[in-house]
Coordinates of C-alpha atoms and ligand atoms in Angstrom, one line a residue:
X139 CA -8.1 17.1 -26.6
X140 CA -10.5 14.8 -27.6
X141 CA -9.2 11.0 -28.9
X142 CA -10.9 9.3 -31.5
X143 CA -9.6 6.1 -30.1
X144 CA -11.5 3.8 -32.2
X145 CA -11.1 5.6 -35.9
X146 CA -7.5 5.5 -35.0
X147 CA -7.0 2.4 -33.9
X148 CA -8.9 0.6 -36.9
X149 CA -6.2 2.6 -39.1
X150 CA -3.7 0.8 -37.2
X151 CA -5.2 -2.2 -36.9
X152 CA -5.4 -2.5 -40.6
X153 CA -1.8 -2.1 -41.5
X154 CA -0.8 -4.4 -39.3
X155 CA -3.1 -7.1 -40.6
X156 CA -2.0 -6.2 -44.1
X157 CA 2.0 -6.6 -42.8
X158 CA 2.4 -2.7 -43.1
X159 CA 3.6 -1.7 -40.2
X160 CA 6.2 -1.8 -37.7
X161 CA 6.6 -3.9 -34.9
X162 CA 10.1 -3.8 -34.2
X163 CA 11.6 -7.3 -35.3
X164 CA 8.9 -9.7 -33.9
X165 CA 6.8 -10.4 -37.1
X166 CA 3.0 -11.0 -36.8
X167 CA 3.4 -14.7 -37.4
X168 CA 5.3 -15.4 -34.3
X169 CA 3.4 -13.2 -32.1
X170 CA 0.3 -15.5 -33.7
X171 CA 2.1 -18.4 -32.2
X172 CA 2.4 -16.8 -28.9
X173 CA -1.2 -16.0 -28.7
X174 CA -1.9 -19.6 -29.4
X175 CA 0.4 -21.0 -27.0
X176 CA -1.4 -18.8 -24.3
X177 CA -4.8 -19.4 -25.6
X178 CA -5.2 -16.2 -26.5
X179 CA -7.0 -16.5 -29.6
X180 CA -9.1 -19.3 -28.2
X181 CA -12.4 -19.2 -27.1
X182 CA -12.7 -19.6 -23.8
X183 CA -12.5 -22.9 -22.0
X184 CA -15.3 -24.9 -20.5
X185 CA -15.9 -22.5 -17.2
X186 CA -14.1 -23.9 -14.2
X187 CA -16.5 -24.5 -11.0
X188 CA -16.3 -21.2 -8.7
X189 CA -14.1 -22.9 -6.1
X190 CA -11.0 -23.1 -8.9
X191 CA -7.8 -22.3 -7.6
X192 CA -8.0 -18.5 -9.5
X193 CA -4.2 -19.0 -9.7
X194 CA -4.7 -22.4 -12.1
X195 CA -3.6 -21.6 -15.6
X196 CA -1.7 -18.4 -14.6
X197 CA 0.9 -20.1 -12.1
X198 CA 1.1 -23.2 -14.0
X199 CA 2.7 -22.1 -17.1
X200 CA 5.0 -19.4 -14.8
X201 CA 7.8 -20.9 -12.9
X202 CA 8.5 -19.0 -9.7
X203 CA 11.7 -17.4 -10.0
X204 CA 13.4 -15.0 -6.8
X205 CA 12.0 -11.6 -8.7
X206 CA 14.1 -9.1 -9.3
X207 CA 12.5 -6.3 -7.2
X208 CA 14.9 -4.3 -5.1
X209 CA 13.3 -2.7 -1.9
X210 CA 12.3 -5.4 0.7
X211 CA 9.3 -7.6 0.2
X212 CA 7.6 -8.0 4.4
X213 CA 5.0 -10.8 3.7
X214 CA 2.8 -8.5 5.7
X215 CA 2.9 -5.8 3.3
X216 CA 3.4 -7.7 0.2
X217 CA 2.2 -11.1 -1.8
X218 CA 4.8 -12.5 -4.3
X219 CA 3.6 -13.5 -7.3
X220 CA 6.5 -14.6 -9.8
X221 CA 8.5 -11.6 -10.6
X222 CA 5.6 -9.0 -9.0
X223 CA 5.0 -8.1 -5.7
X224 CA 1.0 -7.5 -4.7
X225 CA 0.3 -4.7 -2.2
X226 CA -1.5 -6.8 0.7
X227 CA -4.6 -4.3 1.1
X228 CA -4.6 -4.9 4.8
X229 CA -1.2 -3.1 5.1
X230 CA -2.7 0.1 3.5
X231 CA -4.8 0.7 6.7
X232 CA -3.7 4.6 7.9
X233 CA -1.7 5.0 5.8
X234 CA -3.1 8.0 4.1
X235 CA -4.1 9.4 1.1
X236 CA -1.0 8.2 -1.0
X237 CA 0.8 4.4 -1.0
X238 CA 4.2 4.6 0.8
X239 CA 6.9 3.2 -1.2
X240 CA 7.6 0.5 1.0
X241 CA 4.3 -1.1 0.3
X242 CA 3.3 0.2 -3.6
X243 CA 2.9 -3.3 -5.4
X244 CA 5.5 -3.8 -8.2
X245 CA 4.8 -5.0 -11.5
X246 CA 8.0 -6.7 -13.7
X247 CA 7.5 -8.3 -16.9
X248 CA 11.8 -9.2 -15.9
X249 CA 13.5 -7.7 -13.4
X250 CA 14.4 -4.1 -11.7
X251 CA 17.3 -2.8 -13.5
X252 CA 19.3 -0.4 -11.1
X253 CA 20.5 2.6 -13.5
X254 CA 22.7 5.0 -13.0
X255 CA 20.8 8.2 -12.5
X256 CA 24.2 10.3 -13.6
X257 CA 24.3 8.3 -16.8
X258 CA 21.3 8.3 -17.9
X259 CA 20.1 9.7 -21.4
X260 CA 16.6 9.9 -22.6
X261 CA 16.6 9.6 -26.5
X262 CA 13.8 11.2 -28.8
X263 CA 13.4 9.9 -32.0
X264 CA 11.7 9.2 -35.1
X265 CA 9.9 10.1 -37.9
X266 CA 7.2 12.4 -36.4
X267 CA 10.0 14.8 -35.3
X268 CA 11.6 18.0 -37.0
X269 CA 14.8 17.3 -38.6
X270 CA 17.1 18.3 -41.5
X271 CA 16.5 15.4 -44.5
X272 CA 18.6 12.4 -44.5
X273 CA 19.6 13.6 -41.0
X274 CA 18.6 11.5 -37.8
X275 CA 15.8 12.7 -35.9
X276 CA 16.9 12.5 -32.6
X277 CA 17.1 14.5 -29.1
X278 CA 18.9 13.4 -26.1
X279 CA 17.9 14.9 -22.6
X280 CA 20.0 13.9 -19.4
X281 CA 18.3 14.3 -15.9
X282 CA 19.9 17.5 -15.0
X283 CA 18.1 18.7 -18.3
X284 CA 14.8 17.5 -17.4
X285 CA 15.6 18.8 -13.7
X286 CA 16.0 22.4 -15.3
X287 CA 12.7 22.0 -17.3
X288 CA 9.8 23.4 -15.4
X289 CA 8.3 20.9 -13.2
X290 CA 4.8 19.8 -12.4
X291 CA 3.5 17.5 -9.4
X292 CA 0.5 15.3 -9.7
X293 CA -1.3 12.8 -7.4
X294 CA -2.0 9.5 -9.8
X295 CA -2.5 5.8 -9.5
X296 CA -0.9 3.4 -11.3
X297 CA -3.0 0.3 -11.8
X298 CA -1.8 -3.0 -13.2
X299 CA -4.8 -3.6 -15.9
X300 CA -4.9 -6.7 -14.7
X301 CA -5.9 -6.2 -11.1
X302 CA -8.2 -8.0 -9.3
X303 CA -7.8 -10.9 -12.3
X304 CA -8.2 -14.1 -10.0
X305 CA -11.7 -12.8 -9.3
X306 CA -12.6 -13.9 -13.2
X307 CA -12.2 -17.5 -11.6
X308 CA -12.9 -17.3 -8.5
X309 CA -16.6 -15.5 -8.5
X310 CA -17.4 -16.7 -12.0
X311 CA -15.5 -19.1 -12.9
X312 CA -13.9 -17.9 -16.2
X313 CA -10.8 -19.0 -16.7
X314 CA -8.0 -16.4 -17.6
X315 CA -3.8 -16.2 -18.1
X316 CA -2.3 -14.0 -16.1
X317 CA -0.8 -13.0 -13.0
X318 CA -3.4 -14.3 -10.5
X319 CA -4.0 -10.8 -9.0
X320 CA -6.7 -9.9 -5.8
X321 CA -6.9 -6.2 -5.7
X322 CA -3.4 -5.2 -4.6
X323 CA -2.2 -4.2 -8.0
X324 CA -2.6 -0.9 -7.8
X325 CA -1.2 2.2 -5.8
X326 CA -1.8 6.0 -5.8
X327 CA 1.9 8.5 -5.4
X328 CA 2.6 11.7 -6.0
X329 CA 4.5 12.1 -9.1
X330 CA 7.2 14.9 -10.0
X331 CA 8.0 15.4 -13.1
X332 CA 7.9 17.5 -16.1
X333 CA 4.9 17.4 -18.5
X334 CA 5.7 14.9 -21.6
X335 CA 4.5 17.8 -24.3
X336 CA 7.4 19.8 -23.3
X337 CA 10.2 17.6 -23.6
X338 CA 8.4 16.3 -27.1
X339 CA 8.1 20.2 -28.2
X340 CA 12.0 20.8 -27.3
X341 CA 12.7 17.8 -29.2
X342 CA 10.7 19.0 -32.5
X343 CA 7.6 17.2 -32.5
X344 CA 5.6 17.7 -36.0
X345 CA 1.7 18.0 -36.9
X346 CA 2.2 15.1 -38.6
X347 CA 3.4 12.6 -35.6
X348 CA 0.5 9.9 -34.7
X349 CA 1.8 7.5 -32.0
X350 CA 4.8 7.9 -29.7
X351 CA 6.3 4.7 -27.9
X352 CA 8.2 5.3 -24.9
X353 CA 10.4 1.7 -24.2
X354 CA 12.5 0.8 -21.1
X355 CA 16.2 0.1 -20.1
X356 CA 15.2 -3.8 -18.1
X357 CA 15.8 -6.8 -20.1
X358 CA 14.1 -8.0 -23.4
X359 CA 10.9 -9.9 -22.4
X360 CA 11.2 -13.6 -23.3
X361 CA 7.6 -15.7 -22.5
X362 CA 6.8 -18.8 -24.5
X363 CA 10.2 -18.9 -26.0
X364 CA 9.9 -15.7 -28.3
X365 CA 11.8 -12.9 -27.4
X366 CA 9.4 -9.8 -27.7
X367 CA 12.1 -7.5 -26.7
X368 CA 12.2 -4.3 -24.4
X369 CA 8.9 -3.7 -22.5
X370 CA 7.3 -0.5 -24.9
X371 CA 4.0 0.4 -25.6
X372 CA 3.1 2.7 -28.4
X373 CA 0.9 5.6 -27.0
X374 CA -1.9 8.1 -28.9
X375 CA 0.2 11.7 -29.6
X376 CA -3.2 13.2 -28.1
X377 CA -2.7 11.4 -24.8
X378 CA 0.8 12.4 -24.7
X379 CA 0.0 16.0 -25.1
X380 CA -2.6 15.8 -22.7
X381 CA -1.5 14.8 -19.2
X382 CA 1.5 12.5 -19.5
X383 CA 4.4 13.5 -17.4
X384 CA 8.6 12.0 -17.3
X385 CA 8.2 11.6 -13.6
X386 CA 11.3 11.8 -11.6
X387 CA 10.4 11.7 -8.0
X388 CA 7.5 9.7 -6.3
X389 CA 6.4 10.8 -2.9
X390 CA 9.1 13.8 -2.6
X391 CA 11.8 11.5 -2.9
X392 CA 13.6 10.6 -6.4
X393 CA 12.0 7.6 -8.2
X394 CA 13.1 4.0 -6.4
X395 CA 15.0 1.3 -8.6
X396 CA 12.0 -0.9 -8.8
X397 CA 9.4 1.9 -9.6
X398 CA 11.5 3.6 -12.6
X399 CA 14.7 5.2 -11.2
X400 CA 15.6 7.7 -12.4
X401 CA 12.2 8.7 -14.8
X402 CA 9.6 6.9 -15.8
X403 CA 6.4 7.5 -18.0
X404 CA 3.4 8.2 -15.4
X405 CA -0.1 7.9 -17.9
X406 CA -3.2 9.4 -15.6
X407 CA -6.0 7.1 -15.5
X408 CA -4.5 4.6 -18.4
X409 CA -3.8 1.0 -17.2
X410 CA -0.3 0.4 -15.8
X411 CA 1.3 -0.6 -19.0
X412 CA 1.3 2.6 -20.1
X413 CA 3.6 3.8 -17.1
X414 CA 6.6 2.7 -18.9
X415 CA 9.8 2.6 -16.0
X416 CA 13.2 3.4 -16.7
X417 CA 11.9 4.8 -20.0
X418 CA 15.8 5.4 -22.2
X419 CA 14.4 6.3 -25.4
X420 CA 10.6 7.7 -27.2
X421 CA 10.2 6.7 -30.8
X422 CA 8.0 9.5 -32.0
X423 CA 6.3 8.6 -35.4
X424 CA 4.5 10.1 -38.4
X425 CA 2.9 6.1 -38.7
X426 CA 0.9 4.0 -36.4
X427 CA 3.1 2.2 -34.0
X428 CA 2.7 -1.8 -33.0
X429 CA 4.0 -3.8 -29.8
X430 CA 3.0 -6.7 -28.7
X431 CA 2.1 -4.8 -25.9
X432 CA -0.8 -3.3 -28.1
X433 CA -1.8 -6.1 -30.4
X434 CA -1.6 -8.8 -28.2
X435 CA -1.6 -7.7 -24.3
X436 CA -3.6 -5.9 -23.5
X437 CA -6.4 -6.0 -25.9
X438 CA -10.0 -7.6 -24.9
X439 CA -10.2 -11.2 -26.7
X440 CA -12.9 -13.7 -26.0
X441 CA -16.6 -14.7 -27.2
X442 CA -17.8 -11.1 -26.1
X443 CA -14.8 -9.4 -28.4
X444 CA -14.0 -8.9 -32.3
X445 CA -11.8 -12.0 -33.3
X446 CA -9.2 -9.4 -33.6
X447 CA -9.6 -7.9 -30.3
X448 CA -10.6 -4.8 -28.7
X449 CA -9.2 -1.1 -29.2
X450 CA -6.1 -1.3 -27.9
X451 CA -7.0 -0.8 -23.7
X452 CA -6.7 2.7 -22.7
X453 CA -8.6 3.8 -19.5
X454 CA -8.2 1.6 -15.6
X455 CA -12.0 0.6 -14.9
X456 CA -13.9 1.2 -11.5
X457 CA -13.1 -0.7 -8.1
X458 CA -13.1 -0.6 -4.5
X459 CA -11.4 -2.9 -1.5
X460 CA -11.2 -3.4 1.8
X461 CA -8.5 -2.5 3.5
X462 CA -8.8 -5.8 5.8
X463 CA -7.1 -9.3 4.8
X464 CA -9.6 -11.9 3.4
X465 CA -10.6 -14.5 5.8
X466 CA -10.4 -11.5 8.5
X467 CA -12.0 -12.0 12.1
X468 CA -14.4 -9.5 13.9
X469 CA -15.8 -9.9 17.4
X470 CA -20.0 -9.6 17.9
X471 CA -21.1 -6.5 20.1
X472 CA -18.3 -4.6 19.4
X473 CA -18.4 -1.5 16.7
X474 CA -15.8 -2.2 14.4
X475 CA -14.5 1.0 11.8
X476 CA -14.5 -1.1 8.1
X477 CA -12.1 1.4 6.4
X478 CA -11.2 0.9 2.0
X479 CA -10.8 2.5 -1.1
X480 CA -12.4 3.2 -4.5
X481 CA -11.1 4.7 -7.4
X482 CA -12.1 5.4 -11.3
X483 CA -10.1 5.6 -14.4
X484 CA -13.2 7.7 -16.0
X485 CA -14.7 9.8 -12.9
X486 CA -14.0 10.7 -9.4
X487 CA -16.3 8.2 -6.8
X488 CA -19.3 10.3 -6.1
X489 CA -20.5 7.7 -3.5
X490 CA -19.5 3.7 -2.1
X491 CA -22.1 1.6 -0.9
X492 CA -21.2 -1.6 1.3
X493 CA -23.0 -4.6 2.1
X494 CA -22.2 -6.4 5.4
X495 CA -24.3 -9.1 4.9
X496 CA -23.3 -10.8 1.9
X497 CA -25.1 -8.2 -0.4
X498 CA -28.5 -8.8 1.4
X499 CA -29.2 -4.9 2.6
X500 CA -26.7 -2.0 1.9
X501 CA -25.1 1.6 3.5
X502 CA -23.1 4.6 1.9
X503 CA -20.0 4.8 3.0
X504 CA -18.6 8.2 4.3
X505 CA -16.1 9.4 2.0
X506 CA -13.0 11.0 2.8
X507 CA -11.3 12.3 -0.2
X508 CA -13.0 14.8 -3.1
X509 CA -14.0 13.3 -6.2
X510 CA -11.3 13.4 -8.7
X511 CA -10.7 11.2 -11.9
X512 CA -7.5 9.0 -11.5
X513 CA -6.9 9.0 -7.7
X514 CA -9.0 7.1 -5.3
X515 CA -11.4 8.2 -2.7
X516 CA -10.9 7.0 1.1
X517 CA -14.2 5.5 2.6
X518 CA -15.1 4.5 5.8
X519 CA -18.3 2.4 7.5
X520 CA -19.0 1.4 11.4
X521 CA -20.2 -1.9 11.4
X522 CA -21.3 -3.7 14.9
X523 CA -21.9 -7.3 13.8
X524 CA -24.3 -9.2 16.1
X525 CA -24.5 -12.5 15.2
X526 CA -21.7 -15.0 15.2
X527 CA -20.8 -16.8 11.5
X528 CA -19.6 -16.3 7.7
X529 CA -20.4 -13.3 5.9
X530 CA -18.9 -11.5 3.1
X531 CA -18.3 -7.5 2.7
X532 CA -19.1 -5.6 -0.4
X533 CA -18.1 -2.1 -1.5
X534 CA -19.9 -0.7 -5.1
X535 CA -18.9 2.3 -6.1
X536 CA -20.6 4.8 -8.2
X537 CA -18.1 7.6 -10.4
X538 CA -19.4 10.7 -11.1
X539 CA -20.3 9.5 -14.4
X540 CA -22.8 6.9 -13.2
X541 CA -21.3 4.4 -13.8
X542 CA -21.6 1.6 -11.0
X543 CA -19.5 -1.5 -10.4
X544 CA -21.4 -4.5 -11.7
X545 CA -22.5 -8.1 -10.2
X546 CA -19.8 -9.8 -13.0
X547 CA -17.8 -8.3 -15.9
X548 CA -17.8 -9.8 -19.4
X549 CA -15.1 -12.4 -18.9
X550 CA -12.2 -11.9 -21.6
X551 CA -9.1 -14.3 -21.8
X552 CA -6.4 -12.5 -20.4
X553 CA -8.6 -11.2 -17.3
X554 CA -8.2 -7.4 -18.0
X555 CA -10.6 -4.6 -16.1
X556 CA -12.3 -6.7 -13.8
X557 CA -14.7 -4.3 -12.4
X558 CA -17.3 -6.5 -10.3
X559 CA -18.4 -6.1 -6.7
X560 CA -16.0 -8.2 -4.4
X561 CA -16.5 -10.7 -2.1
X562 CA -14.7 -10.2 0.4
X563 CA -14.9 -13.4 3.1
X564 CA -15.0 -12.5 7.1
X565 CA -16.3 -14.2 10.0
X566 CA -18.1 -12.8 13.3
X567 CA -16.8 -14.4 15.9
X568 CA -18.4 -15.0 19.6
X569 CA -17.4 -12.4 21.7
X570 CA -16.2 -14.6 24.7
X571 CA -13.6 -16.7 21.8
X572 CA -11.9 -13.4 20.7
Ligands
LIG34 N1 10.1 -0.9 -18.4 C1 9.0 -1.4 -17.9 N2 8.0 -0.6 -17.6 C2 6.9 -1.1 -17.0 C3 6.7 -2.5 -16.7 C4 7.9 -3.3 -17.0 O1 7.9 -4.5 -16.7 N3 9.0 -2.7 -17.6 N4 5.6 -3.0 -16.2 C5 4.4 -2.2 -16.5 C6 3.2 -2.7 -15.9 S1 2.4 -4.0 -16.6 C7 2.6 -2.0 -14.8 S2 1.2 -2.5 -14.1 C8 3.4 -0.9 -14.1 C9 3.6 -1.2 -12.7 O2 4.3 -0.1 -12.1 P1 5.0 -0.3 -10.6 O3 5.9 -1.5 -10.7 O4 5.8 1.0 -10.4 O5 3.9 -0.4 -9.6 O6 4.6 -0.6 -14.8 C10 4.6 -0.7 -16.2 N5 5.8 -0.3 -16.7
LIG35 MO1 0.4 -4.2 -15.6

């Protein structure tokens, strides 16, 4: 089913501006005053010189607590940054087509809340549900419930939209708030679960519902002294109805604490904020729903954008990685296998080209996985460096809609969809010093 993403979302943007609609306690004025307090509505600074720690404005205004993430956090497989936990792409060599657990990266706006999977209720709700007048809308499903329903298993990754942020500074020198991420922010399961369009049919979705907003059980989200209240982000009924699943196991195993447990919202191809976790209650509505997690996250601002923003962001952009540590050594005269990734949110990768000279000449990549939209595709390259020094790697990939990954994305202030080529730094060392 088709979405007219941008009709609808200039409906919605205009009853928000004109104080019409909903956005669950926090009133327009103070999330105004949050977006100024992060420079959000700023233009963007004076560009920092390319050597700027990308990590400048993002770690400064974040204090480092312990995060709250459950499972074990190896400093091989894993890079802390504040409450999130950055898949280290070098751990991610053989490991196959989908992320183990142990190493898929983990994104908390708080902390992981560890539910009770007996306990649990999913409530449905709202005004774009069936219902008698004057009576409350609402459907509650336990886990046995949804365990009865029948179930469907897809391969999808979740990607944090802001993946591969610190590169904004770092190659350009834009300067962005955020989570200063390299490209470990993103990680490809297989999800079990049952399809969203059934549990919102058995709770008495109407013709007349527009957005639904799924919300989660971890703590209300308090940044810059405003409490914005449970992590929720309103979602398009047409996306919902599309592909959207209640997942409840990961890998063949049920859902872990800090990825959901026990269900969470898995969005194919959407950016990661759409993947609600530990998801205890769907508003369903016959109005356009407002978060800030769709007015003012996640949303492109900056010279390039509308003052008020982009559409709301939907689909994950186009990348590829190494899977090899930056700074990496390789020995001269020996063939080395340079093994990574790409992956689309609007196509399959119909072919990766690498550069092992700093971009100067380029090779296609074999691929290893069949095109598909949402999931990456494996690649791998032989390389036999010859002479000793500095270089960078480059993978481009091209989706089977054409498009390509560019030299530099359109900067916007909070460093969403970076989709440039990646420098990745390596030196060839002398074969006698390795
Ligand atoms: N309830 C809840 N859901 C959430 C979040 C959160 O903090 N709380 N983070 C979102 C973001 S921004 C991302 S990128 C993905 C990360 O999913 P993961 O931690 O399983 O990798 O979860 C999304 N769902
Ligand atoms: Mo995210």
């Amino acid at each position: 089913m088709p979405i007219d993403e941008s009709a609808y979302d200039r409906r919605r943007l205009g009853q928000w501006l004109s104080g019409e609609a909903k956005a669950e306690g926090v009133s327009r004025r103070d999330l105004l005053r949050l977006a100024a307090a992060a420079g959000v509505l700023t233009t963007l600074a004076t560009p920092t010189p390319a050597s700027a720690s990308p990590s400048a404005s993002a770690s400064a205004s974040t204090p480092a607590p312990a995060p709250g993430i459950v499972k074990p956090l190896p400093p091989e497989l894993f890079t802390i940054r504040g409450t999130n936990a950055e898949t280290n792409w070098s751990a991610l060599r053989g490991t196959g087509f989908h992320t183990p657990v142990d190493r898929f990266f983990v994104r908390n706006h708080t902390s992981t809340p560890r539910l009770d999977a007996a306990s649990w209720r999913l409530k449905v709700w709202g005004s774009g549900l069936r219902g008698a007048p004057g009576l409350d809308k609402s459907v509650e499903f336990d886990l046995h419930d949804l365990r009865r329903l029948p179930s469907v298993t897809i391969d999808a990754f979740v990607e944090c939209a802001g993946n591969g942020r610190s590169y904004f500074a770092t190659q350009q020198g834009d300067t962005v708030t955020g989570t200063a991420w390299t490209l470990g922010a993103v990680g490809t399961a297989r999800w079990r679960g049952v399809p969203l369009s059934l549990v919102l049919r058995l709770a008495g979705l109407t013709r007349r519902a527009v957005d639904l907003q799924p919300r989660g059980l971890d703590d209300e989200y308090v940044t810059g002294g405003i409490n914005l209240g449970r992590v929720r982000r309103p979602m398009p009924v047409a996306k919902a109805l599309d592909d959207v699943i209640l997942a409840y196991e990961m890998n063949g195993e049920p859902l872990p604490y800090d990825h959901g447990h026990p269900v969470r919202i898995v969005a194919p191809s959407w950016v990661g904020i759409s993947n609600i976790k530990w998801v205890g209650d769907i508003e369903v509505s016959d109005q356009p729903l407002y978060s800030p997690w769709n007015t003012d996250f996640y949303r492109l601002f900056g010279p390039a954008y509308p003052a008020e923003g982009s559409a709301p962001l939907t689909g994950q952009t186009l990348k590829s990685a190494f899977e090899t540590s930056a700074g990496a050594t390789f020995a001269a005269g020996v063939r080395h296998r340079l093994t990574g990734r790409s992956w689309s949110g609007t196509g399959g990768i119909r072919h990766v080209d690498v550069s092992t000279d700093a971009g100067a000449t380029w090779r296609r990549a074999d691929l290893h996985d069949r095109p598909r939209t949402g999931i990456w595709s494996r690649w791998s390259l032989d390389w036999h460096p010859t002479a000793p020094g500095a270089t960078a790697l480059l993978a481009r990939a091209i989706d089977t809609t054409g498009r390509s990954q560019p030299a530099t994305t359109t900067p916007n202030t909070q460093g969403y969809l970076f989709d440039a080529v990646v420098r990745h730094p390596v030196t060839v060392l002398e074969p006698a010093s390795v």
